[in-house]
Short mmCIF file of C-alpha atoms in Angstrom, two decimals:
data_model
loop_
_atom_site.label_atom_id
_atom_site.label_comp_id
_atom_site.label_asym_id
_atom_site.label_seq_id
_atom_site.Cartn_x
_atom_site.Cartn_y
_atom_site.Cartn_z
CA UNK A 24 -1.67 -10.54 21.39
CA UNK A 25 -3.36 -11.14 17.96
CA UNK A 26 -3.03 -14.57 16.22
CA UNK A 27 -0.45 -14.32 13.98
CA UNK A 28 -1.54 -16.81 11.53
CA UNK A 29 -4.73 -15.12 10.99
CA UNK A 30 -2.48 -11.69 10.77
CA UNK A 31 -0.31 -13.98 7.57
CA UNK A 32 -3.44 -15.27 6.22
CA UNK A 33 -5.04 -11.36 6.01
CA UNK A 34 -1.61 -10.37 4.54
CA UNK A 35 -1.65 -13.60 1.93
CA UNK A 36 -5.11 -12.03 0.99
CA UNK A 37 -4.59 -8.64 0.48
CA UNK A 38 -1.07 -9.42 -1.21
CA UNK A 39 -2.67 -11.46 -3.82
CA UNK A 40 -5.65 -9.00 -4.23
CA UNK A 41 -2.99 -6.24 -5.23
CA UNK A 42 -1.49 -8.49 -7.56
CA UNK A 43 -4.32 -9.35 -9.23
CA UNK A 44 -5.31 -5.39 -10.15
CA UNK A 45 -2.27 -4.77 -11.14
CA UNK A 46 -2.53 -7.47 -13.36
CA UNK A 47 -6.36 -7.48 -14.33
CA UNK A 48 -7.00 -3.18 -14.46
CA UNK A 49 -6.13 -1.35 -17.60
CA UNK A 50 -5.57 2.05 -15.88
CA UNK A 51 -2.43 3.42 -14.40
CA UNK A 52 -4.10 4.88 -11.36
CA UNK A 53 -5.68 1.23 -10.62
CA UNK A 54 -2.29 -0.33 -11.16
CA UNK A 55 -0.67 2.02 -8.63
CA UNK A 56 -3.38 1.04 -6.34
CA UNK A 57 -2.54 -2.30 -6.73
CA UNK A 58 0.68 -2.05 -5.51
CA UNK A 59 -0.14 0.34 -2.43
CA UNK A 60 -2.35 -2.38 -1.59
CA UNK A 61 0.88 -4.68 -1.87
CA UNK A 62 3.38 -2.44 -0.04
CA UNK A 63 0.75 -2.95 2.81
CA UNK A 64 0.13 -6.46 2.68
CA UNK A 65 4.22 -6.95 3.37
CA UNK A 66 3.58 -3.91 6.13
CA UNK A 67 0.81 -5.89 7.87
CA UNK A 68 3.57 -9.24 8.08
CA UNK A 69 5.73 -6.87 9.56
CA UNK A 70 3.74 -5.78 12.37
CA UNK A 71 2.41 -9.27 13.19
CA UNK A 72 6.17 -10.57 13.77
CA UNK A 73 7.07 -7.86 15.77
CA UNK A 74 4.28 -8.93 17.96
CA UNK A 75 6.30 -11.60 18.61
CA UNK A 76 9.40 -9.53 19.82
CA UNK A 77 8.05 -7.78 22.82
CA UNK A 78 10.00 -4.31 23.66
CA UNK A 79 11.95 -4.03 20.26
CA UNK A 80 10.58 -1.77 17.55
CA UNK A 81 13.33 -2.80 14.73
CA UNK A 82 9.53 -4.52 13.21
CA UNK A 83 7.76 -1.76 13.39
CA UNK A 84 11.44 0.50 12.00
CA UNK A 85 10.86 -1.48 8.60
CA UNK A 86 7.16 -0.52 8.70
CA UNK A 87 7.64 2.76 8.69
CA UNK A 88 10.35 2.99 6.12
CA UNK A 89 7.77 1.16 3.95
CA UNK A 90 5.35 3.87 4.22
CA UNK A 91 8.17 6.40 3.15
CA UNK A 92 8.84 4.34 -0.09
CA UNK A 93 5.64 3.75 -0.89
CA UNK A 94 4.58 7.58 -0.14
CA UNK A 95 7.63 8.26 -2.78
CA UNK A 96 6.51 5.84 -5.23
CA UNK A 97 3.03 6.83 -5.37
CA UNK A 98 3.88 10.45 -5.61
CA UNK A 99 6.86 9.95 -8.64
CA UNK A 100 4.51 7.72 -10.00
CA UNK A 101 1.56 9.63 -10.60
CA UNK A 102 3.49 12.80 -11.70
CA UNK A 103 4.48 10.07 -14.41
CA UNK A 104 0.83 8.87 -14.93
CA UNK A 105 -0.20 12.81 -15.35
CA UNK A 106 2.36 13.57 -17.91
CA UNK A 107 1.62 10.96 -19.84
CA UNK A 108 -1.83 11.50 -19.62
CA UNK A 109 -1.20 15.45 -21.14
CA UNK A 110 1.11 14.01 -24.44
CA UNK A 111 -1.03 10.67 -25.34
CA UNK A 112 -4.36 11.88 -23.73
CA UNK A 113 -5.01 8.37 -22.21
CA UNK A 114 -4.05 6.54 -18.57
CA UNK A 115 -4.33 3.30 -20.36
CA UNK A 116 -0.40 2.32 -20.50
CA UNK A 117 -1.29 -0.12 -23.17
CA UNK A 118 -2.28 2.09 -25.77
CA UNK A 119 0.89 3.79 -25.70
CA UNK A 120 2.91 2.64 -27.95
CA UNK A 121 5.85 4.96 -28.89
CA UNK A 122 8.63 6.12 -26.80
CA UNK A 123 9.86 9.76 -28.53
CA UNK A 124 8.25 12.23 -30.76
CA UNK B 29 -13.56 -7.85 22.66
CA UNK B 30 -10.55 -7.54 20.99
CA UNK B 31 -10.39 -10.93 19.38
CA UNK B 32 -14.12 -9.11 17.90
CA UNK B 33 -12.83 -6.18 17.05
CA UNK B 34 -9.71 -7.61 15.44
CA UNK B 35 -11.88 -9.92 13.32
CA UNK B 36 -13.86 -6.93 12.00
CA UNK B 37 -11.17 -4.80 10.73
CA UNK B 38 -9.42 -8.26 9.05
CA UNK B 39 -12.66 -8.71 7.56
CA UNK B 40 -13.26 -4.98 6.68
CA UNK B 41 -9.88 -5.13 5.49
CA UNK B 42 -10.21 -8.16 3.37
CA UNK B 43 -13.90 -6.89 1.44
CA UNK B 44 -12.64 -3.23 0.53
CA UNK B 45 -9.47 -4.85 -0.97
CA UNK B 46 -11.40 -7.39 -2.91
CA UNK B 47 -14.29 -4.62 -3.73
CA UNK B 48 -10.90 -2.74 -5.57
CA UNK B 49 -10.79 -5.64 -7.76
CA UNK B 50 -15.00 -5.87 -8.67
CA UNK B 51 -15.31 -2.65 -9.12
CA UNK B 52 -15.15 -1.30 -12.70
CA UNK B 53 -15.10 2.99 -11.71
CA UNK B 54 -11.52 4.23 -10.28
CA UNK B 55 -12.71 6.69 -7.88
CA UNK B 56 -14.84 3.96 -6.05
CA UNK B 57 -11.69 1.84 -6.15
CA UNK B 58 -9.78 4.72 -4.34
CA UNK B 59 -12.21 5.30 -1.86
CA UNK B 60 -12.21 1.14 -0.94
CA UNK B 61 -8.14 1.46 -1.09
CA UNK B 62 -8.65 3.86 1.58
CA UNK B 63 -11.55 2.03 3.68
CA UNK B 64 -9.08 -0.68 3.70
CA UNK B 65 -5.88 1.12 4.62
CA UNK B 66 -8.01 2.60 7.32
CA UNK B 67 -9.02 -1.06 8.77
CA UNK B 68 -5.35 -1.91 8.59
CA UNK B 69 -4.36 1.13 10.66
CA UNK B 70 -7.01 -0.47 12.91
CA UNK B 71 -5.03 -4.04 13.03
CA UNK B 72 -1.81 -2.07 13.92
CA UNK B 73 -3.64 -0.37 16.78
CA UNK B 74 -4.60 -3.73 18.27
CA UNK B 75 -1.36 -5.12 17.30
CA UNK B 76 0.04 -2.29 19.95
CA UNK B 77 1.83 -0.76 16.99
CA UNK B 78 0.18 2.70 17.80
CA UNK B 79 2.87 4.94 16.09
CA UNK B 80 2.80 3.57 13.29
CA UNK B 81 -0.84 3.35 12.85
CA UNK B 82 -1.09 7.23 13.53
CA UNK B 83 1.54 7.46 10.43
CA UNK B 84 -0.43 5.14 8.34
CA UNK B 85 -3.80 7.57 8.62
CA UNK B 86 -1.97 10.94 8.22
CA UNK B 87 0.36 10.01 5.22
CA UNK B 88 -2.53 7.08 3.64
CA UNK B 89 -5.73 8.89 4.22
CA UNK B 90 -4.16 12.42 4.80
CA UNK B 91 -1.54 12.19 1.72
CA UNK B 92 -2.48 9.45 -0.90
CA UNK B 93 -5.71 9.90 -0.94
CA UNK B 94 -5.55 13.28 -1.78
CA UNK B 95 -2.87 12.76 -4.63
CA UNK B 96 -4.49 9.51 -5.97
CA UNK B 97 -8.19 11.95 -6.00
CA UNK B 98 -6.40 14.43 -7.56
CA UNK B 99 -5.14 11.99 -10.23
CA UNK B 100 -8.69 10.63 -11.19
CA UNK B 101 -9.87 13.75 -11.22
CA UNK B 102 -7.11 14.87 -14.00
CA UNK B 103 -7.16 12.25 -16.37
CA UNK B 104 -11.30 11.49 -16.70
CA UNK B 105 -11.36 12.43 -20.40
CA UNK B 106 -14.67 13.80 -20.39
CA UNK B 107 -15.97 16.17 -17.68
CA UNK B 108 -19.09 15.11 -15.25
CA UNK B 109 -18.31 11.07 -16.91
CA UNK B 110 -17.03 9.11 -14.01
CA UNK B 111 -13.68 7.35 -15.35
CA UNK B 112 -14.43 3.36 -15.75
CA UNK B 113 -11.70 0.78 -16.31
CA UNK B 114 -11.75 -1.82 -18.37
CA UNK B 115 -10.70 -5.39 -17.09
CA UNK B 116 -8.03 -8.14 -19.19
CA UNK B 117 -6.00 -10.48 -18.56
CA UNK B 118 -8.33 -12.09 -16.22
CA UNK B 119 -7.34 -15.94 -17.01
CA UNK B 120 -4.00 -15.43 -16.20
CA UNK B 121 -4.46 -13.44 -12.91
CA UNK B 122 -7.04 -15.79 -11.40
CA UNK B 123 -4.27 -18.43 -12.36
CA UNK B 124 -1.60 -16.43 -10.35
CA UNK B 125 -3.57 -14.86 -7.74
CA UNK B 126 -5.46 -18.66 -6.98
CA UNK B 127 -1.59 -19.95 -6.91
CA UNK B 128 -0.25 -17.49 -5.14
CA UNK B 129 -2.82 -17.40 -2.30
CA UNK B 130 -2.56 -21.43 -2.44
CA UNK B 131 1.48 -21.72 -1.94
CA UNK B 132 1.26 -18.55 0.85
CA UNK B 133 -1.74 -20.27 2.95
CA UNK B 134 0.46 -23.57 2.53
CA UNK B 135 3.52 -22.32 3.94
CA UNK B 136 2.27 -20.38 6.68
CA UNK B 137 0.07 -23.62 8.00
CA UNK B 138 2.51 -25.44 8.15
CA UNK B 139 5.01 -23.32 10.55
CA UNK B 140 4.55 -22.06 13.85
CA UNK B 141 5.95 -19.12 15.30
CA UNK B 142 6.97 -18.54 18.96
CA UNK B 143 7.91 -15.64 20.68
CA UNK B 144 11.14 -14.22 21.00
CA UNK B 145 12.17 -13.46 24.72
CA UNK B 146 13.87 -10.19 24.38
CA UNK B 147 17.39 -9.55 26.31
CA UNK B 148 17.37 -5.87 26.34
CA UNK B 149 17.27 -4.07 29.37
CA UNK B 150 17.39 -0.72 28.63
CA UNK B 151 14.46 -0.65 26.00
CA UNK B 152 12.07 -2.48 28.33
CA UNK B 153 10.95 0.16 30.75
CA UNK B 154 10.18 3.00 27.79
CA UNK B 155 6.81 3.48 25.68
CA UNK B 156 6.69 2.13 22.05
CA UNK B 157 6.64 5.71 20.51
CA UNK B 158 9.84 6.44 22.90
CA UNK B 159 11.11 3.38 21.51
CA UNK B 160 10.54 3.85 18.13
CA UNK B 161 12.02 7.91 18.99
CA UNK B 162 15.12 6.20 20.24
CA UNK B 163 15.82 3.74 18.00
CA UNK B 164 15.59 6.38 15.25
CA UNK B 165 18.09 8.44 16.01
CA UNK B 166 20.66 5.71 17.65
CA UNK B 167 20.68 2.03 15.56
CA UNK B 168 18.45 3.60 12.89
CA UNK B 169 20.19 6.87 12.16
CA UNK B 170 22.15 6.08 9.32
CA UNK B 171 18.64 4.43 7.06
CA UNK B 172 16.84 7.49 8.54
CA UNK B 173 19.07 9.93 7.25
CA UNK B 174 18.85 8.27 3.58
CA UNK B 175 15.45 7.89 3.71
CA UNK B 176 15.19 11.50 4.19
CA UNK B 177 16.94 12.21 1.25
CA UNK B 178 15.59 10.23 -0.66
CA UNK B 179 11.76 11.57 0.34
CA UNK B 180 13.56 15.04 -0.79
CA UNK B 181 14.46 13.63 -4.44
CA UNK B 182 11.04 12.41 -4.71
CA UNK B 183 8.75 15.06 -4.22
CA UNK B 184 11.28 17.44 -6.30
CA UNK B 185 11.58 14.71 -9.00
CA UNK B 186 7.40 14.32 -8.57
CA UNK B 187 7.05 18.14 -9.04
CA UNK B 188 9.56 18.79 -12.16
CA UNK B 189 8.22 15.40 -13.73
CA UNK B 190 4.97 16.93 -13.82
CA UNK B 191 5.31 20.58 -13.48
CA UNK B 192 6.49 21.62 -17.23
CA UNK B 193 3.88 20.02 -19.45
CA UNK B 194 3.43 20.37 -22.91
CA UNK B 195 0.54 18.59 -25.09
CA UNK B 196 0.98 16.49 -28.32
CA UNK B 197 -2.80 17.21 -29.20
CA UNK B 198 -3.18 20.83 -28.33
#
């Protein structure tokens, strides 16, 4: 069995990393990998607890509806990045600054 | 061994995700996002969460990695110029991310966690993906079913959002 705490501490890590893109990165497509890298920071906790419940996947349930929303969000999400991308001609959300035609 | 081999893929792990925030091109950024998701399907594996490691490398490596190439390679404004992305905000995130880390690390040092002993009887003698299999379609049906659905909305929403296009600059 892993050590859990080292399993949180990972997680802690790689959740703050994604936050930080998402924050710091002026592209869409680095934003969205921000947030991937979140989704799988709060994966990674899952898994490590349900080390803890031996012979009960309900841990590893939530892990893999995770995967499904995240799969969706990424996919919506850079269908929205390319469409903006063909009107304004940039993937830097900050330089758009109008919402209709 | 496997106390080694988990410390690799943590550390692995841990320098791809923080090479995603050095790095300054977005398709070197997408190729650490996936060096890392890879080293996390690792952890799963020795975490004896097989099943769901085998789902994180065919929909991560076999899925978003595809879409998220296909992305860069859409929006680069200038053909054969690898797209670079500038960095701001970078007081404030170091401020949140330092805090952040800080208040997590706190917390979890300061709890322990035990093991549960488990009561069931009837999901002790099967494998974890038979678990997983029967779980899904008995306690899990219901979430299942909706996720399914909404999977469905998603890719048709993804493919009308970007399927009729029309340019302001033609």
């Amino acid at each position: 069995m892993l050590p859990v705490h080292h399993l949180l501490y990972l997680g802690a890590l790689l959740f703050t990393t994604g936050l930080m893109i998402t924050i710091i990165k002026r592209n869409a497509i680095m934003v969205l990998l921000g947030l991937e890298l979140m989704l799988n920071a709060a994966n990674l906790n899952l898994i490590a607890f349900n080390q803890q419940t031996p012979g009960s996947p309900d841990g590893q349930m939530f892990a893999l509806f995770v995967i499904v929303v995240a799969v969706s969000e990424v996919a919506v999400g850079l269908a929205i990045v390319l469409r903006v991308y063909r009107y304004f001609q940039t993937a830097v959300p900050d330089e758009i600054r109008e919402l209709k035609d | 061994m496997i106390t080694f081999l988990f410390y690799l893929f943590a550390l692995l792990a841990g320098a791809s995700a923080l090479t995603i925030l050095f790095v300054r091109n977005v398709f070197y950024g997408a190729l650490s996002l996936m060096a890392c998701l890879l080293s996390i399907a690792a952890l799963y594996v020795l975490a004896y969460a097989e099943f769901v490691a085998v789902t994180q490398i065919l929909i991560y490596a076999g899925g978003i990695a595809i879409v998220i190439l296909f992305g860069i390679m859409l929006t680069s404004r200038v053909r054969g110029v690898p797209l670079v992305v500038q960095h701001n905000n970078l007081f404030g995130a170091v401020v949140a991310g330092v805090a952040l880390f800080g208040l997590l690390v706190t917390v979890f040092s300061h709890h322990t966690v035990t093991p549960v002993p488990t009561s069931t009887e009837g999901t002790q003698t099967l494998q974890p993906a038979q678990a997983i299999g029967v779980a899904t379609l008995t306690a899990y049906l219901l979430p299942f079913e909706v996720i399914g659905i909404l999977l469905l909305i998603a890719a048709v929403g993804a493919m009308v959002i970007a399927g009729s296009l029309k340019s302001k600059q033609p």
